XYZ file of N, CA and C in Angstrom:
528
model
N 11.268 -1.301 -38.563
C 12.155 -1.891 -39.551
C 13.478 -2.031 -39.027
N 14.166 -3.195 -39.196
C 15.418 -3.364 -38.648
C 16.536 -2.680 -39.415
N 17.726 -2.563 -38.912
C 18.775 -1.813 -39.606
C 19.341 -2.372 -40.879
N 18.978 -3.706 -41.085
C 19.522 -4.347 -42.383
C 18.566 -3.839 -43.470
N 17.399 -3.265 -43.219
C 16.547 -2.914 -44.322
C 16.695 -1.486 -44.773
N 16.400 -1.229 -46.002
C 16.403 0.076 -46.446
C 15.041 0.470 -46.968
N 14.750 1.804 -46.766
C 13.526 2.415 -47.322
C 13.942 3.332 -48.232
N 13.341 3.285 -49.558
C 13.724 4.141 -50.506
C 12.375 5.009 -51.040
N 12.565 6.184 -51.243
C 11.427 6.926 -51.743
C 11.854 7.739 -53.095
N 10.797 8.298 -53.790
C 11.030 9.179 -54.964
C 11.659 8.367 -56.091
N 12.519 9.100 -56.741
C 13.248 8.592 -57.989
C 14.049 7.531 -57.653
N 14.780 7.412 -56.548
C 15.572 6.293 -56.226
C 14.811 4.895 -55.990
N 13.512 5.145 -55.516
C 12.678 4.104 -55.365
C 12.239 3.424 -56.710
N 11.820 4.482 -57.557
C 11.490 3.858 -58.909
C 12.447 3.346 -59.594
N 13.820 3.877 -59.572
C 14.948 3.229 -60.241
C 15.248 1.972 -59.747
N 15.151 1.724 -58.361
C 15.357 0.387 -57.898
C 14.304 -0.648 -58.226
N 13.122 -0.208 -58.236
C 12.022 -1.031 -58.574
C 12.125 -1.431 -60.050
N 12.493 -0.481 -60.867
C 12.642 -0.911 -62.436
C 13.634 -1.954 -62.501
N 14.662 -1.620 -61.935
C 15.911 -2.588 -62.069
C 15.536 -4.069 -61.592
N 14.675 -4.224 -60.394
C 14.274 -5.475 -59.963
C 13.423 -6.115 -60.907
N 12.332 -5.406 -61.374
C 11.284 -5.841 -62.223
C 11.897 -6.220 -63.551
N 12.927 -5.509 -64.118
C 13.429 -5.978 -65.385
C 14.264 -7.095 -65.310
N 14.775 -7.377 -64.201
C 15.561 -8.718 -63.986
C 14.594 -9.878 -63.905
N 13.218 -9.686 -63.556
C 12.373 -10.676 -63.452
C 11.417 -10.829 -64.608
N 10.761 -9.617 -64.929
C 9.912 -9.491 -65.875
C 8.586 -10.181 -65.957
N 8.333 -11.303 -65.342
C 6.973 -11.896 -65.339
C 6.589 -11.878 -63.853
N 5.348 -11.664 -63.497
C 4.840 -11.734 -62.274
C 3.674 -12.578 -62.042
N 3.275 -12.785 -60.910
C 1.943 -13.279 -60.624
C 0.978 -12.140 -60.411
N 0.107 -11.838 -61.234
C -0.958 -10.793 -61.019
C -2.069 -11.251 -60.198
N -2.231 -10.637 -58.932
C -3.179 -11.181 -58.148
C -4.371 -10.180 -57.752
N -5.520 -10.655 -58.055
C -6.837 -9.862 -57.837
C -7.665 -10.725 -56.833
N -8.843 -9.942 -56.465
C -9.725 -10.603 -55.612
C -11.082 -10.901 -56.508
N -11.576 -12.219 -56.292
C -12.653 -12.607 -57.050
C -13.952 -12.083 -56.356
N -15.085 -12.556 -56.905
C -16.425 -12.036 -56.361
C -16.685 -12.708 -55.021
N -15.980 -13.804 -54.624
C -16.093 -14.434 -53.439
C -15.146 -14.204 -52.413
N -14.321 -12.872 -52.752
C -13.367 -12.347 -51.987
C -12.184 -13.540 -51.839
N -12.038 -14.320 -52.777
C -10.758 -15.237 -52.823
C -9.661 -14.489 -53.638
N -8.477 -14.896 -53.458
C -7.469 -14.439 -54.210
C -7.311 -15.191 -55.480
N -6.992 -14.594 -56.677
C -6.815 -15.170 -58.073
C -5.476 -14.640 -58.498
N -4.677 -15.542 -58.936
C -3.364 -15.138 -59.443
C -3.186 -15.857 -60.810
N -2.386 -15.071 -61.662
C -2.018 -15.475 -62.989
C -0.768 -14.948 -63.371
N 0.063 -15.553 -64.064
C 1.292 -14.962 -64.624
C 1.091 -13.952 -65.772
N 1.844 -12.862 -65.533
C 1.631 -11.727 -66.484
C 3.031 -11.260 -66.891
N 3.170 -10.978 -68.210
C 4.434 -10.510 -68.779
C 4.476 -8.975 -68.599
N 5.379 -8.398 -67.956
C 5.589 -6.852 -67.746
C 5.932 -6.231 -68.926
N 5.272 -5.256 -69.473
C 5.644 -4.460 -70.791
C 6.562 -3.350 -70.240
N 6.415 -2.776 -69.190
C 7.207 -1.659 -68.826
C 7.032 -1.044 -67.468
N 7.862 -0.703 -66.778
C 7.779 0.275 -65.627
C 8.103 1.593 -66.066
N 7.167 2.489 -66.074
C 7.303 3.964 -66.556
C 8.061 4.838 -65.621
N 8.332 5.894 -65.871
C 9.207 7.062 -65.152
C 8.275 7.414 -63.702
N 7.103 7.113 -63.545
C 6.340 7.338 -62.461
C 6.272 6.040 -61.615
N 6.890 4.854 -62.039
C 6.601 3.605 -61.291
C 5.524 2.875 -61.554
N 4.639 3.192 -62.494
C 3.564 2.536 -63.017
C 3.908 1.304 -63.745
N 3.261 0.275 -63.618
C 3.663 -0.957 -64.328
C 2.579 -1.267 -65.414
N 2.932 -1.609 -66.661
C 1.996 -1.785 -67.856
C 2.191 -3.245 -68.251
N 0.896 -3.696 -68.431
C 0.606 -5.141 -69.015
C -0.268 -4.999 -70.371
N -0.233 -5.875 -71.090
C -1.125 -6.089 -72.152
C -2.016 -7.288 -71.817
N -3.372 -7.254 -72.162
C -4.097 -8.377 -71.882
C -5.395 -8.304 -72.819
N -6.419 -9.086 -72.578
C -7.579 -9.250 -73.257
C -8.723 -8.580 -72.464
N -9.187 -7.543 -73.028
C -10.217 -6.607 -72.445
C -11.410 -7.527 -71.813
N -11.650 -8.809 -72.280
C -12.791 -9.565 -71.744
C -12.190 -10.670 -70.861
N -11.102 -10.504 -70.352
C -10.528 -11.568 -69.460
C -11.074 -11.510 -68.061
N -10.975 -12.668 -67.255
C -11.481 -12.650 -66.016
C -10.930 -11.590 -65.073
N -9.577 -11.487 -65.284
C -8.792 -10.485 -64.285
C -9.524 -9.112 -64.541
N -9.819 -8.754 -65.838
C -10.519 -7.386 -66.097
C -11.784 -7.324 -65.358
N -12.569 -8.338 -65.400
C -13.883 -8.563 -64.704
C -13.714 -8.222 -63.235
N -12.642 -8.955 -62.718
C -12.306 -8.920 -61.167
C -11.740 -7.277 -60.885
N -11.003 -6.757 -61.674
C -10.583 -5.505 -61.292
C -11.492 -4.378 -61.614
N -12.651 -4.710 -62.347
C -13.541 -3.636 -62.476
C -14.487 -3.640 -61.135
N -14.539 -4.674 -60.356
C -15.181 -4.624 -59.063
C -14.284 -4.165 -57.851
N -12.997 -4.488 -58.045
C -11.984 -4.073 -57.010
C -10.616 -4.035 -57.542
N -10.241 -2.736 -57.703
C -8.936 -2.405 -58.588
C -7.657 -2.603 -57.903
N -7.762 -3.116 -56.601
C -6.572 -3.270 -55.833
C -5.913 -4.681 -56.247
N -4.557 -4.460 -56.484
C -3.865 -5.725 -56.937
C -2.608 -5.803 -56.310
N -1.975 -7.093 -56.299
C -0.603 -7.356 -55.881
C 0.056 -7.987 -56.929
N 1.237 -7.484 -57.284
C 2.153 -8.072 -58.278
C 3.212 -8.822 -57.554
N 3.509 -10.146 -57.730
C 4.542 -10.820 -56.990
C 5.670 -11.334 -58.135
N 6.771 -10.764 -57.960
C 7.735 -10.961 -58.855
C 8.893 -12.015 -58.126
N 9.154 -13.075 -58.745
C 10.092 -14.121 -58.079
C 11.044 -14.532 -59.116
N 12.343 -14.556 -58.726
C 13.433 -15.109 -59.679
C 14.439 -15.920 -58.711
N 13.877 -17.164 -58.501
C 14.831 -17.919 -57.400
C 16.390 -17.923 -57.880
N 16.558 -18.153 -59.040
C 17.942 -18.351 -59.607
C 18.814 -17.064 -59.148
N 18.204 -15.857 -59.485
C 18.964 -14.718 -59.162
C 18.501 -14.229 -57.647
N 17.713 -14.880 -56.923
C 17.290 -14.583 -55.542
C 16.878 -13.181 -55.487
N 15.736 -12.946 -56.364
C 15.110 -11.661 -56.410
C 13.679 -11.922 -56.145
N 13.000 -11.048 -55.120
C 11.654 -11.247 -54.890
C 11.011 -9.881 -54.667
N 9.939 -9.521 -55.239
C 9.318 -8.280 -55.147
C 7.863 -8.541 -54.962
N 7.294 -7.744 -53.872
C 5.685 -7.851 -53.687
C 5.217 -6.405 -53.781
N 4.435 -6.112 -54.901
C 4.039 -4.861 -55.078
C 2.476 -4.552 -54.751
N 2.083 -3.606 -54.251
C 0.783 -3.296 -54.111
C 0.355 -1.937 -54.758
N -0.869 -2.087 -55.382
C -1.288 -1.009 -56.398
C -2.683 -0.945 -56.827
N -3.059 -0.104 -57.589
C -4.454 -0.248 -58.002
C -4.309 -0.055 -59.577
N -5.311 -0.649 -60.310
C -5.164 -0.829 -61.794
C -6.315 -0.165 -62.502
N -5.909 0.227 -63.659
C -7.122 0.683 -64.609
C -6.797 0.116 -66.052
N -7.928 0.077 -66.707
C -8.017 -0.566 -68.066
C -7.699 0.616 -69.012
N -6.715 0.593 -69.962
C -6.516 1.730 -70.872
C -6.493 1.102 -72.365
N -7.448 1.809 -73.027
C -7.350 1.479 -74.454
C -6.852 2.695 -75.299
N -5.663 2.586 -75.630
C -5.021 3.662 -76.320
C -3.973 3.061 -77.232
N -4.304 3.169 -78.563
C -3.500 2.569 -79.528
C -2.049 3.024 -79.755
N -1.865 4.395 -79.419
C -0.655 5.047 -79.373
C 0.275 4.428 -78.199
N -0.422 4.261 -77.040
C 0.391 3.652 -75.974
C 0.742 2.252 -76.174
N -0.096 1.510 -76.879
C -0.030 0.072 -77.213
C 1.253 -0.027 -78.253
N 1.302 0.915 -79.269
C 2.327 0.851 -80.232
C 3.705 1.148 -79.448
N 3.686 2.098 -78.683
C 4.800 2.347 -77.701
C 5.293 1.277 -76.999
N 4.491 0.491 -76.380
C 4.943 -0.722 -75.505
C 4.907 -1.912 -76.225
N 4.464 -2.160 -77.400
C 4.430 -3.344 -78.019
C 5.799 -4.178 -78.050
N 5.839 -5.362 -77.889
C 6.944 -6.175 -77.950
C 6.658 -7.371 -78.871
N 7.495 -7.799 -79.780
C 7.106 -8.956 -80.678
C 6.853 -10.286 -79.904
N 7.348 -10.386 -78.669
C 7.028 -11.602 -77.938
C 5.638 -11.751 -77.578
N 5.070 -10.722 -77.612
C 3.566 -10.522 -77.267
C 2.484 -11.302 -78.149
N 3.225 -11.672 -79.358
C 2.479 -12.454 -80.388
C 2.122 -13.811 -79.769
N 2.792 -14.354 -78.967
C 2.548 -15.652 -78.238
C 1.056 -15.517 -77.785
N 0.642 -14.553 -77.277
C -0.772 -14.329 -76.561
C -1.636 -13.533 -77.484
N -1.147 -12.711 -78.454
C -2.017 -11.897 -79.307
C -1.269 -12.243 -80.754
N -1.756 -13.214 -81.447
C -1.260 -13.536 -82.780
C -1.608 -12.462 -83.839
N -2.697 -11.790 -83.614
C -2.953 -10.725 -84.600
C -2.446 -9.294 -84.265
N -1.548 -9.437 -83.109
C -0.734 -8.167 -82.819
C -1.744 -7.063 -82.360
N -1.452 -5.889 -82.812
C -2.253 -4.709 -82.281
C -3.467 -4.667 -82.983
N -3.753 -5.425 -83.960
C -5.006 -5.564 -84.657
C -6.070 -6.430 -83.960
N -5.640 -7.054 -82.976
C -6.550 -7.826 -82.163
C -7.610 -6.934 -81.510
N -9.024 -7.158 -81.862
C -9.981 -6.290 -81.260
C -10.017 -6.306 -79.736
N -9.609 -7.414 -79.098
C -9.854 -7.577 -77.734
C -8.691 -7.031 -76.822
N -7.477 -6.500 -77.505
C -6.180 -6.142 -76.815
C -6.388 -4.937 -76.108
N -5.971 -4.716 -74.861
C -5.969 -3.627 -74.077
C -4.600 -3.538 -73.177
N -4.662 -2.473 -72.589
C -3.527 -2.297 -71.599
C -4.109 -2.216 -70.035
N -3.390 -2.664 -69.319
C -3.573 -2.551 -67.833
C -2.477 -1.807 -67.228
N -2.786 -0.728 -66.553
C -1.972 0.220 -65.795
C -2.043 -0.037 -64.461
N -0.969 -0.503 -63.713
C -1.071 -0.613 -62.309
C -0.203 0.611 -61.775
N -0.958 1.301 -60.979
C -0.442 2.467 -60.245
C 0.037 2.034 -58.919
N 1.400 1.903 -58.991
C 2.075 1.359 -57.708
C 2.027 2.303 -56.502
N 2.053 1.642 -55.376
C 1.970 2.342 -54.083
C 3.152 2.071 -53.259
N 3.377 0.776 -52.998
C 4.406 0.256 -52.164
C 4.908 -1.112 -52.638
N 6.335 -1.257 -52.582
C 6.838 -2.499 -53.146
C 7.831 -3.065 -51.993
N 7.816 -4.350 -51.699
C 8.808 -4.850 -50.616
C 9.541 -5.780 -51.328
N 10.945 -5.700 -51.201
C 11.815 -6.493 -51.955
C 12.951 -7.176 -51.134
N 13.380 -8.212 -51.589
C 14.470 -9.003 -51.064
C 15.273 -9.252 -52.394
N 16.607 -8.842 -52.273
C 17.572 -9.022 -53.408
C 18.791 -9.577 -52.849
N 18.936 -11.059 -52.989
C 19.933 -11.730 -52.387
C 20.991 -11.860 -53.595
N 21.922 -10.922 -53.707
C 22.705 -10.961 -54.886
C 23.822 -12.091 -55.056
N 23.939 -12.856 -53.902
C 24.754 -14.126 -53.914
C 24.140 -15.204 -54.590
N 24.841 -16.053 -55.099
C 24.284 -17.360 -55.789
C 23.811 -18.193 -54.540
N 23.026 -19.299 -54.861
C 22.569 -20.208 -53.809
C 23.802 -20.799 -52.971
N 24.812 -21.039 -53.630
C 25.931 -21.653 -52.940
C 26.576 -20.450 -52.023
N 26.576 -19.302 -52.531
C 27.035 -18.164 -51.629
C 26.355 -18.026 -50.441
N 25.030 -18.093 -50.683
C 23.971 -17.949 -49.568
C 24.193 -19.118 -48.482
N 24.476 -20.346 -49.004
C 24.616 -21.672 -48.277
C 25.912 -21.413 -47.392
N 26.936 -20.910 -48.090
C 28.237 -20.499 -47.594
C 28.246 -19.590 -46.439
N 27.327 -18.499 -46.622
C 27.157 -17.449 -45.592
C 26.548 -18.071 -44.327
N 25.488 -18.900 -44.523
C 24.798 -19.379 -43.454
C 25.595 -20.249 -42.707
N 26.366 -21.191 -43.398
C 27.340 -22.178 -42.614
C 28.216 -21.222 -41.854
N 28.906 -20.237 -42.513
C 29.887 -19.497 -41.829
C 29.131 -18.844 -40.547
N 27.996 -18.392 -40.688
C 27.470 -17.684 -39.513
C 27.347 -18.563 -38.401
N 27.084 -19.968 -38.652
C 26.891 -20.919 -37.671
C 28.114 -21.273 -37.042
N 29.163 -21.678 -37.945
C 30.484 -22.104 -37.409
C 31.287 -21.111 -36.837
N 31.425 -19.898 -37.277
C 31.983 -18.900 -36.803
C 31.351 -17.662 -35.766
N 30.101 -17.993 -35.731
C 29.149 -17.189 -34.693
C 29.044 -15.786 -35.461
N 29.383 -15.464 -36.726
C 29.139 -14.313 -37.301
C 27.581 -14.140 -37.563
N 27.260 -13.021 -37.602
C 25.809 -12.552 -37.968
C 25.572 -12.823 -39.417
N 24.460 -13.690 -39.576
C 24.060 -13.915 -41.079
C 23.276 -12.781 -41.652
N 23.811 -12.227 -42.728
C 23.263 -11.029 -43.301
C 22.577 -11.643 -44.733
N 21.354 -11.203 -44.816
C 20.434 -11.738 -46.025
C 20.671 -10.887 -47.148
N 21.497 -9.935 -47.143
C 21.828 -8.917 -48.342
C 20.650 -7.859 -48.139
N 20.314 -7.403 -49.467
C 19.402 -6.188 -49.389
C 17.950 -6.642 -49.324
N 17.213 -5.837 -48.531
C 15.896 -5.996 -48.354
C 15.185 -4.610 -47.838
N 13.996 -4.395 -48.300
C 13.428 -3.098 -47.803
C 12.029 -2.910 -48.447
N 11.800 -1.543 -48.294
C 10.518 -1.106 -48.692
C 10.639 0.119 -49.844
N 9.833 0.154 -50.849
C 10.079 1.082 -51.847
C 8.778 1.896 -51.910
N 8.872 3.200 -51.450
C 7.625 4.011 -51.439
C 7.525 4.774 -52.789
N 6.587 4.012 -53.713
C 6.446 4.370 -55.118
C 5.299 5.501 -55.104
N 4.373 5.623 -54.142
C 3.361 6.488 -54.240
C 3.696 7.912 -54.041
N 4.741 8.157 -53.186
C 5.055 9.521 -52.913
C 5.461 10.369 -54.164
N 6.020 9.597 -55.042
C 6.379 10.447 -56.355
C 5.225 10.849 -57.104
N 4.064 10.374 -57.015
C 2.827 10.595 -57.733
C 2.138 11.736 -57.231
N 2.305 12.150 -56.069
C 1.492 13.011 -55.333
C 1.662 14.418 -55.878
N 2.884 14.650 -56.308
C 3.089 16.010 -56.876
C 2.932 16.063 -58.371
N 2.467 14.963 -59.013
C 2.387 14.866 -60.509
C 0.889 15.097 -60.885
């Protein structure tokens, strides 16, 4: 790891992770199909909890549920080019059917996918137990980034990409 990178653990990692995900909110949820190919689809993040787990609503009979029932390892790829935020999360997921948890996490925007709301008999939750996240957070605008690159070329300054690093999200779960 070079000196420009940060490695965060414990509560600091979860806090950073939650902030990054809340800025993006939609990820590409990537699973492995039966032919060992990668399959991705956009998913709306309902919540990052205090343990760093990520929660999603889905259809219990969807293809992704079929795939994770065979191999529950997933990648969540968050990308917000306008804000220059990128996060790659590794974890394992499980299917949760818990009406109280669904009521806690419900957001009216989910009616776009579940018109019957929590009364939909196919609705369920996916909980991703996160392990590691890699992030790139370029807080400058695109013009600011371009200016920094040009300055580094013309003045011989070292181009700094801003913040990037690794978030160890699994270490917080070992003692829980």
